Short mmCIF file of C-alpha atoms and ligand atoms in Angstrom, two decimals:
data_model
loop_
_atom_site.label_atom_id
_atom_site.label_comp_id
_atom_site.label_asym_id
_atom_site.label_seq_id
_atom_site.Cartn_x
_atom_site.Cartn_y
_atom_site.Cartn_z
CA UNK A 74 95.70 16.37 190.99
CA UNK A 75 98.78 16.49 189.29
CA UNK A 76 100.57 19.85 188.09
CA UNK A 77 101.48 19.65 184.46
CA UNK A 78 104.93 19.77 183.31
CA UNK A 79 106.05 21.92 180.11
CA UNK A 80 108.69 19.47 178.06
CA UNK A 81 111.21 21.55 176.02
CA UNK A 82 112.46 19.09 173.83
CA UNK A 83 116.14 20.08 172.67
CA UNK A 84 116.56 17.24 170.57
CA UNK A 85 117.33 19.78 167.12
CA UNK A 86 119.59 21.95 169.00
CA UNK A 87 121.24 20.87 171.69
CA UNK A 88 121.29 16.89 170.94
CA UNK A 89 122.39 18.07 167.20
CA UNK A 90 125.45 19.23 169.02
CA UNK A 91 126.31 15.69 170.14
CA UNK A 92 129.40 14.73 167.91
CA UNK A 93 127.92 12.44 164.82
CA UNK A 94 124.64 13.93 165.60
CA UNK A 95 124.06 16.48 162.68
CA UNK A 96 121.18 16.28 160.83
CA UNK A 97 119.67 17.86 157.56
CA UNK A 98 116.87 19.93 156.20
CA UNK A 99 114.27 17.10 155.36
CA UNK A 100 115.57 15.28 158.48
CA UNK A 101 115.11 18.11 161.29
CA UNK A 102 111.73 18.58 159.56
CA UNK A 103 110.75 15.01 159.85
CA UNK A 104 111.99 14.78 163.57
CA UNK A 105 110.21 18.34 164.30
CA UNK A 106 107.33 16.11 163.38
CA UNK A 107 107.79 13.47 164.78
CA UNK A 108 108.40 15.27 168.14
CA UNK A 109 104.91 17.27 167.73
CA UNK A 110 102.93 14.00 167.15
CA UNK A 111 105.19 12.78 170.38
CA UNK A 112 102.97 16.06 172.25
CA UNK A 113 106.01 17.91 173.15
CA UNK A 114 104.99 21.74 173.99
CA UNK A 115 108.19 23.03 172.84
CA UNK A 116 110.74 22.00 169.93
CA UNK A 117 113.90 24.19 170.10
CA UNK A 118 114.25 23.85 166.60
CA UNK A 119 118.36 25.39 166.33
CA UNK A 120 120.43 27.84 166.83
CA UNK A 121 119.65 30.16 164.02
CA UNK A 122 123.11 32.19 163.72
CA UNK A 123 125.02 29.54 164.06
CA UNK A 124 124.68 28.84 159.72
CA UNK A 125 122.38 29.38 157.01
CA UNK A 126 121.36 25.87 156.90
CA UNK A 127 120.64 26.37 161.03
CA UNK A 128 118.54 29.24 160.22
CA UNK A 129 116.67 27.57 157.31
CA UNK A 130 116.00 24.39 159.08
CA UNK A 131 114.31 26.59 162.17
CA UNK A 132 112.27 28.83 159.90
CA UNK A 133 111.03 26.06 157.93
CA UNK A 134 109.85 24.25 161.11
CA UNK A 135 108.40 27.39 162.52
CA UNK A 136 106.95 27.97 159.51
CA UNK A 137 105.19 24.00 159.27
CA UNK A 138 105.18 22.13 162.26
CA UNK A 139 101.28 23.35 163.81
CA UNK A 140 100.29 22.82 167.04
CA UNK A 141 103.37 23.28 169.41
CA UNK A 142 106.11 26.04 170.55
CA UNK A 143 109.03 26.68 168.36
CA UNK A 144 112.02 28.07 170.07
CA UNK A 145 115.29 29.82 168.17
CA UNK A 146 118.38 29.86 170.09
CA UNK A 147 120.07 32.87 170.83
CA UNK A 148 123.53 34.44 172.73
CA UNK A 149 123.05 37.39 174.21
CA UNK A 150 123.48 40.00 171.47
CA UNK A 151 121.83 41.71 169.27
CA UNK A 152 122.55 39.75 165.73
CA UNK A 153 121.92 36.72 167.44
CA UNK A 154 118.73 38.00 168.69
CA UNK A 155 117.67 39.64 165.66
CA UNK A 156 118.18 36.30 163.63
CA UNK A 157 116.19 34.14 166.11
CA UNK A 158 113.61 36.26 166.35
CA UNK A 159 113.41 36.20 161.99
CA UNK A 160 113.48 32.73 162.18
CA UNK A 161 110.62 31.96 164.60
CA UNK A 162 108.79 34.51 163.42
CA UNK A 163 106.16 32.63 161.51
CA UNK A 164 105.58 29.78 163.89
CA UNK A 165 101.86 29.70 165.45
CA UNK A 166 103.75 29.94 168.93
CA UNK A 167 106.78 31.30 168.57
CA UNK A 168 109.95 31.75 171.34
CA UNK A 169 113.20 33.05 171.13
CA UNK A 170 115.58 31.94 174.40
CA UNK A 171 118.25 34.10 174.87
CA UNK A 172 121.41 32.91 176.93
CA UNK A 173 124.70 34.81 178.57
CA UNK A 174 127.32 33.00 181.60
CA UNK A 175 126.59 33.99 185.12
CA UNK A 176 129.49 31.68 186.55
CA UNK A 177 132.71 32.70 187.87
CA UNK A 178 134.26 30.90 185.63
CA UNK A 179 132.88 31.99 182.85
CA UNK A 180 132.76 35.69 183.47
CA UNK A 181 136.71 35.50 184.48
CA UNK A 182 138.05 33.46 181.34
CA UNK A 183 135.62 33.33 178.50
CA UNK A 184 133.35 36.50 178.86
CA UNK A 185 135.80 38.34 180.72
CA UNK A 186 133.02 40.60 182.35
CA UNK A 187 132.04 41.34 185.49
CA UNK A 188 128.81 40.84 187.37
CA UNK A 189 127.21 44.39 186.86
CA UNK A 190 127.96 44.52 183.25
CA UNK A 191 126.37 40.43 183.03
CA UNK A 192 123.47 41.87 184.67
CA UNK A 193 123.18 45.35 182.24
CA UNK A 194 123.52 42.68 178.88
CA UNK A 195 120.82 40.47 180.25
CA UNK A 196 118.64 42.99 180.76
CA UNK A 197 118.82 44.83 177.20
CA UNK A 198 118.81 41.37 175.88
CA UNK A 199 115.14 39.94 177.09
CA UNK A 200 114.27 43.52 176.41
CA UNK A 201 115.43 43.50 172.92
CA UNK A 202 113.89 40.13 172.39
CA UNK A 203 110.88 40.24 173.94
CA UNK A 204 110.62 43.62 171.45
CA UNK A 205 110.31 40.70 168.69
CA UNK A 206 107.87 38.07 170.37
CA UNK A 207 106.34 37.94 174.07
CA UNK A 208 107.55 34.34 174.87
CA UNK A 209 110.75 34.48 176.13
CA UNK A 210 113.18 32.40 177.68
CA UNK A 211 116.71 33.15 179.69
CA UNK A 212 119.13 31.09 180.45
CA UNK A 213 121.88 32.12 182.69
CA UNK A 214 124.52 29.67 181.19
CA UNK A 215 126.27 27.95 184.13
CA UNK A 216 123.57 28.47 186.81
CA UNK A 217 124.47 25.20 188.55
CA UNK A 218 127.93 26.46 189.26
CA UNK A 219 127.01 30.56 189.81
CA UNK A 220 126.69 31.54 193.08
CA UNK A 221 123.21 31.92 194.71
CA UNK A 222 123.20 35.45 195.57
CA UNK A 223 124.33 36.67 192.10
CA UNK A 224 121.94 34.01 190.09
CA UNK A 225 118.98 35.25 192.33
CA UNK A 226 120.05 39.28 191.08
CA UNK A 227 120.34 38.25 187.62
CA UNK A 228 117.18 35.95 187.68
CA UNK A 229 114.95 38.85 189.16
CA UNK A 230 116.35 41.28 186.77
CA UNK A 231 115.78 39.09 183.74
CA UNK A 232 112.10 38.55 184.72
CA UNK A 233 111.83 42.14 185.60
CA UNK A 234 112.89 43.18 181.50
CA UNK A 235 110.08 40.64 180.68
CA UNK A 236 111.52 36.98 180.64
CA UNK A 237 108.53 34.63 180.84
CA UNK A 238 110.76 31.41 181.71
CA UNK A 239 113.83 31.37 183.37
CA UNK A 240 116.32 28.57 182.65
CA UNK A 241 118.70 26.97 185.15
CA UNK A 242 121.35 25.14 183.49
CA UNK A 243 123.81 22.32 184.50
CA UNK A 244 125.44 23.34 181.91
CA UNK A 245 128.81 21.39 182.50
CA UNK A 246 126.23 18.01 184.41
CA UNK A 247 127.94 18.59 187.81
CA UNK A 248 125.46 19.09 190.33
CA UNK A 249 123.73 16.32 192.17
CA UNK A 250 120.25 16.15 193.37
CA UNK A 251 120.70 17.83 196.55
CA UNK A 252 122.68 20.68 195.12
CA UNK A 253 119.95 21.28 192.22
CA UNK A 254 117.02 20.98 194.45
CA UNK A 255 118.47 23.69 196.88
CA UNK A 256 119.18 26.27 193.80
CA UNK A 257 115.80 26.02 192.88
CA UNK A 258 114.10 25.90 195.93
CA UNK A 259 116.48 29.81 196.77
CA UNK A 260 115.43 30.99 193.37
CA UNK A 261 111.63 30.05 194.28
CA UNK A 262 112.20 31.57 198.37
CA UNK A 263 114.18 34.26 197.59
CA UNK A 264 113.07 35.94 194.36
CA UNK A 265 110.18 38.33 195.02
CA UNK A 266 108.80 38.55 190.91
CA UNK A 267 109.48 34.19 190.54
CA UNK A 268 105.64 33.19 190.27
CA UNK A 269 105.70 35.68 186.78
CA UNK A 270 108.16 33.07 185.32
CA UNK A 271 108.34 29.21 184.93
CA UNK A 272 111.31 27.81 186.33
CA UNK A 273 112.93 24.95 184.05
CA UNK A 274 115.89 22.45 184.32
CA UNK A 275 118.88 21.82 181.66
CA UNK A 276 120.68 19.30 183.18
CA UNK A 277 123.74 17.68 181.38
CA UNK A 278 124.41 14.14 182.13
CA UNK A 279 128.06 14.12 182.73
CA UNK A 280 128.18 12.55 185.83
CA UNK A 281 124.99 10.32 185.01
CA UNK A 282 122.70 12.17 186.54
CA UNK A 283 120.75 14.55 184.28
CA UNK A 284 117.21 13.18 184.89
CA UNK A 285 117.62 12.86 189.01
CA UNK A 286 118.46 16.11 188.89
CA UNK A 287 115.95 17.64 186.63
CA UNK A 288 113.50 15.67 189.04
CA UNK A 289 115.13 17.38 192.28
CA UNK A 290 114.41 20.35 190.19
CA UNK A 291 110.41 19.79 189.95
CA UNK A 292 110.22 18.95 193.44
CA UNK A 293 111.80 22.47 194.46
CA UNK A 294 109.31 23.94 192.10
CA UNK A 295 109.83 23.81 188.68
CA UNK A 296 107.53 23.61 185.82
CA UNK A 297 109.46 23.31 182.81
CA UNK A 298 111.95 20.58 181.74
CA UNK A 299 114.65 20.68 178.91
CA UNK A 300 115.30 17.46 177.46
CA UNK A 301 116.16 15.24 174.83
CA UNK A 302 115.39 12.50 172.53
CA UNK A 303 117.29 9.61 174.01
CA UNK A 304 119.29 11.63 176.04
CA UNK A 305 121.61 13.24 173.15
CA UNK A 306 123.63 16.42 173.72
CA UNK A 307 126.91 17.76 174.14
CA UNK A 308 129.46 15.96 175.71
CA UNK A 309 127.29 12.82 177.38
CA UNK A 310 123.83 14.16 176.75
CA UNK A 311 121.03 15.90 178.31
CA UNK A 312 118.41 14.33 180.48
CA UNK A 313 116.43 12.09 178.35
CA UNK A 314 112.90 13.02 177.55
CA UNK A 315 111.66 9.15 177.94
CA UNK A 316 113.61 8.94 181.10
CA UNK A 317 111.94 11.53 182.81
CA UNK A 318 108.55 11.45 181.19
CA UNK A 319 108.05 7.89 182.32
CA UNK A 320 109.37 8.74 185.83
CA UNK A 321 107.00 11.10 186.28
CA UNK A 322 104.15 9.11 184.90
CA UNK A 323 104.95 6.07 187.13
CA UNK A 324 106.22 7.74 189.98
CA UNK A 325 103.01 10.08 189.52
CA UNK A 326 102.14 8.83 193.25
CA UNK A 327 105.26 10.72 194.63
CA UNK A 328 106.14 13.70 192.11
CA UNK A 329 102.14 14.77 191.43
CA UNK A 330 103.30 15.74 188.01
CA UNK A 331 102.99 14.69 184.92
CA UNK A 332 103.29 16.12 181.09
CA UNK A 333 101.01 16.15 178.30
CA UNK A 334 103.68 13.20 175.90
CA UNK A 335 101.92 10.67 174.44
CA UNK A 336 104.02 7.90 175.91
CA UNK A 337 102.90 4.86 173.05
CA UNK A 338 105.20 7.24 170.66
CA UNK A 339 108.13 7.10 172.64
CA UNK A 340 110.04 3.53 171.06
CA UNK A 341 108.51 4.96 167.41
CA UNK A 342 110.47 8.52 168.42
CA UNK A 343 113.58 6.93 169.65
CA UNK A 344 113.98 4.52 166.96
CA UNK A 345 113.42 7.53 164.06
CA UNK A 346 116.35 9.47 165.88
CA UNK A 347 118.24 6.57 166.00
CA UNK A 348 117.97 5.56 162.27
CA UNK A 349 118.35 9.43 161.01
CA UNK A 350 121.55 10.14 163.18
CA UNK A 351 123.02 6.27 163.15
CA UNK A 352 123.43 6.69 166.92
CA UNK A 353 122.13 3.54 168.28
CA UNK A 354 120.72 3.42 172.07
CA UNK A 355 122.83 1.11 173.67
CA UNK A 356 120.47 -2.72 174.55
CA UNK A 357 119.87 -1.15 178.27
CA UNK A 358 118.74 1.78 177.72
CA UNK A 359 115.53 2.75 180.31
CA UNK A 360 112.42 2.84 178.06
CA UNK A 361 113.48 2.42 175.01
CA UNK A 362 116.56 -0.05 174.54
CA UNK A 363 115.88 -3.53 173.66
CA UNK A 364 116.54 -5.38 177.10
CA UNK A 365 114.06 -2.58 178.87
CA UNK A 366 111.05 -5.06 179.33
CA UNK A 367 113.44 -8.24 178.23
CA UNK A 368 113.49 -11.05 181.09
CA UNK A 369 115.57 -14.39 180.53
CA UNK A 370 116.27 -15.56 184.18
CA UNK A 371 113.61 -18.13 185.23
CA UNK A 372 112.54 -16.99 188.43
CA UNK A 373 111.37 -13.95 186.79
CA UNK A 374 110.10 -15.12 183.63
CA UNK A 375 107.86 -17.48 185.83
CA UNK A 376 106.89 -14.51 187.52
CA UNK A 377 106.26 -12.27 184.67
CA UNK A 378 103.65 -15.33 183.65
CA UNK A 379 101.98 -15.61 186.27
CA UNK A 380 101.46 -11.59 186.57
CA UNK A 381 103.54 -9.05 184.71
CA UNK A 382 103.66 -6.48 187.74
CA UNK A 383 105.97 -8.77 189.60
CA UNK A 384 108.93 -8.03 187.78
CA UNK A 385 107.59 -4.91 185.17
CA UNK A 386 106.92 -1.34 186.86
CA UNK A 387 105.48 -0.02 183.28
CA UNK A 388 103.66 -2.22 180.44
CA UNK A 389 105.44 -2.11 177.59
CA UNK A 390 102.58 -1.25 175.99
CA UNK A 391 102.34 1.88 177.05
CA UNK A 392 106.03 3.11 175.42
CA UNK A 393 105.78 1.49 172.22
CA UNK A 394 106.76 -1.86 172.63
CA UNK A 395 104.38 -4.43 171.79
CA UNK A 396 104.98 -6.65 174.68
CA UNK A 397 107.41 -7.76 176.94
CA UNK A 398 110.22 -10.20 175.67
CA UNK A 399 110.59 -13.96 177.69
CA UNK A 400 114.27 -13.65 176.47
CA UNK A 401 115.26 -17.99 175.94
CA UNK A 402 118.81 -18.23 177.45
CA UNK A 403 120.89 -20.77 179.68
CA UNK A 404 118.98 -18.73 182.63
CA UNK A 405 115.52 -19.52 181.57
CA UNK A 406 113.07 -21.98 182.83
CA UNK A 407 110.62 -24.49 182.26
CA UNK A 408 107.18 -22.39 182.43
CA UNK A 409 108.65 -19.66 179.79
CA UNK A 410 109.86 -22.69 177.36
CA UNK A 411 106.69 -24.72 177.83
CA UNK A 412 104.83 -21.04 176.78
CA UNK A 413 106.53 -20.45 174.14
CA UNK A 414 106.30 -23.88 172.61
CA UNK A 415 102.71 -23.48 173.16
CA UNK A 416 103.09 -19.73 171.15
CA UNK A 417 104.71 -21.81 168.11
CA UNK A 418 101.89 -24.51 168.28
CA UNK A 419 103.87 -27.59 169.89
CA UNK A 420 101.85 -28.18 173.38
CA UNK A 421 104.25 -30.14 174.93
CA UNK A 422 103.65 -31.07 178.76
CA UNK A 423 105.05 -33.39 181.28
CA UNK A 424 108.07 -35.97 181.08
CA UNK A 425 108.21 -34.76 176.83
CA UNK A 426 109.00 -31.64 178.50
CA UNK A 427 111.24 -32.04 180.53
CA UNK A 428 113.15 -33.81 177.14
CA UNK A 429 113.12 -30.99 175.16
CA UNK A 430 114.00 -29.06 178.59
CA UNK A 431 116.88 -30.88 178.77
CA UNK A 432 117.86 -30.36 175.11
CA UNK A 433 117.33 -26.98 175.57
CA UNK A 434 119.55 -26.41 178.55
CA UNK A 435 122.18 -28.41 176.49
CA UNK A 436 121.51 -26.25 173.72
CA UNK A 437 121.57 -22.63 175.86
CA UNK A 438 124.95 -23.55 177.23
CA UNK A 439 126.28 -23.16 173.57
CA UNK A 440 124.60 -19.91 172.43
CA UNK A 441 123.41 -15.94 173.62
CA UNK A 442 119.94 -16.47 173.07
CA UNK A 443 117.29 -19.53 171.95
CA UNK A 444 115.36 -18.48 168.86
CA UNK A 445 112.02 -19.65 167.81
CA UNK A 446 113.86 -21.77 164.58
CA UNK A 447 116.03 -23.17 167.30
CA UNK A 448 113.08 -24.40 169.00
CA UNK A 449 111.50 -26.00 166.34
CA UNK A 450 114.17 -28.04 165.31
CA UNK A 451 114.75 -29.36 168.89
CA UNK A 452 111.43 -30.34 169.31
CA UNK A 453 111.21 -31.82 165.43
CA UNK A 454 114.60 -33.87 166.27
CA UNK A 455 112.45 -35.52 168.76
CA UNK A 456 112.36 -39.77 168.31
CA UNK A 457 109.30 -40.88 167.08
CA UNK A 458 108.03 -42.47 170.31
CA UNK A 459 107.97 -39.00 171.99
O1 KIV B 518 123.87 23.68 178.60
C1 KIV B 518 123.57 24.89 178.46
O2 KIV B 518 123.88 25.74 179.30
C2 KIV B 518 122.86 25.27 177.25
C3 KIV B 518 122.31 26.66 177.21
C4 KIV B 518 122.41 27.25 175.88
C5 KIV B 518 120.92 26.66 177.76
O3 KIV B 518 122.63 24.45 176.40
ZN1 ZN B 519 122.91 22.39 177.17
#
């Protein structure tokens, strides 16, 4: 049996704040789409204060896109509030998230408050919002680097003025695994009102590690994760959505998890962002880049032919791709050329083979890749008594 997983896809709010990553009216509405055909349950759709053309673009989605959450960012005041709550208000599901610092650090220098007055804002915060709409989210900003005993107070109190998810950032990506499984696992042990809110995960990816940790976070408990459309976000991202979505549906053995994405939309999803923000993933990306089910060496091309779990833990199938790529390079071997000669109609076999094998090798040595054209020719250049 495996527990179902919210996805909070932050793709149109918190991957809009990557630099570069700014996108308009008809394109947020398109991705908002896009993302709801994907079978995300919630689409933060902005930050609704931050402009008029944030606000528009989150009413309009609201307004729309059918058949999922939409979410309206909001700090901890009352404009903020007041203009989230406006600008989800006619989604079928609508959510306003409210966020304030619980960190040391960020109390000290940039809120310059202590932890009894953090506690009193939070408070009259969820209150105020969930005044406007009874799906609410709080994030204390920082969680990852706020000590336990405070986040617990401030988590219990939120839920107590009526948060129904409570957010645990990595705001600045600098926990590990370990470090994020035990602050969820003290949140879920040590507050007594927890099982009245879903626990999620924002992790940031600063030190590479955004989806391990959002997956120490589900172990400890959680239910909810906050991610991204490959991986965009401040700074170096946020966990990626097709990261951890196909972790959990692989590793479903392990984690007993799993969300409700329809994984065959993931390349389709990717490759939309990519062409609306010009942000390219890079060739290696997990999932989605083009060398994800690419194989050129031999050994594992041969394998791949003779049975594609050998070297492939998912089909590509099952993410979009149409099938998995025999890559021809100086690494490949016989079986994947004598396939895909056999793909372009030339059956060759034995010592012809190993001719045009030979050609081919000579032929690798000079380029990156083979190409079908390439191919031909080789095997066309052939002397007539071949
Ligand atoms: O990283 C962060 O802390 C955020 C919050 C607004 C949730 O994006
Ligand atoms: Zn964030």
């Amino acid at each position: 049996m495996s527990r179902p997983i919210t996805i909070f896809d932050t793709t149109l709010r918190d991957g809009e704040q990557s630099p570069g990553c700014s996108m308009n009216l008809a394109e947020k509405l398109e991705m908002a789409q896009a993302l709801a055909d994907l079978r995300v349950d919630v689409i933060e759709a902005g930050f609704p204060i931050a402009s008029p053309g944030d606000f528009e673009s989150v009413k309009s989605i609201a307004e729309t896109v059918k058949g999922v959450q939409v979410c309206g960012l909001a700090r901890c005041n009352d404009k903020d509030i007041d203009r989230a709550g406006e600008a989800v208000r006619g989604a079928e599901h609508p959510r306003i998230h409210v966020f304030l610092a619980t960190s040391a650090i960020h109390r000290e220098f940039k809120l310059r408050m202590d932890k009894a007055e953090i506690v009193r804002r939070a408070v009259e915060g969820v209150k105020r919002a969930r005044n406007l709409c009874d799906n609410i989210e709080f994030s204390p900003e920082d969680a990852a680097r706020t000590e336990l005993d405070f986040l617990c107070e401030v988590v219990e109190a939120a839920i107590n003025a009526g948060a129904t998810t409570v957010n645990i950032p990595d705001t600045v990506g600098y926990a590990t695994p370990t470090h994020m499984f035990n602050h969820i696992k003290t949140l879920v042990d040590r507050v007594p009102n927890i099982d009245k809110a879903v626990i999620s995960m924002h992790c940031h990816d600063d030190l590479g590690m955004a989806v391990a940790n959002s997956l120490a976070g589900i172990e400890a408990g959680a239910g909810q994760i906050e991610c991204t459309i490959n991986g965009i976000g401040e700074r170096a991202g946020n966990c990626s959505l097709e990261e951890i979505v196909m972790a959990l549906r692989t590793r479903n053995d392990y984690y007993q998890a799993d969300t409700r994405i329809d994984t065959t939309r993931l390349v389709p999803t990717s490759r939309l962002l990519s062409s609306i923000t010009g942000m390219e993933v890079q060739r290696n990306k997990a999932i989605v880049g083009r060398n994800a089910f690419a194989h050129e060496s031999g050994i594992h091309q041969d394998g791949m032919l003779k049975e594609p779990t050998t070297y492939e833990i998912m089909r590509p199938e099952d993410v979009g791709f149409t099938k998995t790529d025999l890559v021809l390079g100086k690494h490949s071997g016989r079986a994947a050329l004598s396939d895909r000669l056999k793909a372009l109609g030339y059956p060759v076999e034995g010592d012809k083979l190993d001719i045009v094998f030979e050609a081919f090798k000579r032929l690798a040595d000079k380029k990156k890749e083979v190409y079908d054209s390439d191919l031909i020719a080789l095997v066309d250049k052939r002397p007539p008594s071949e």
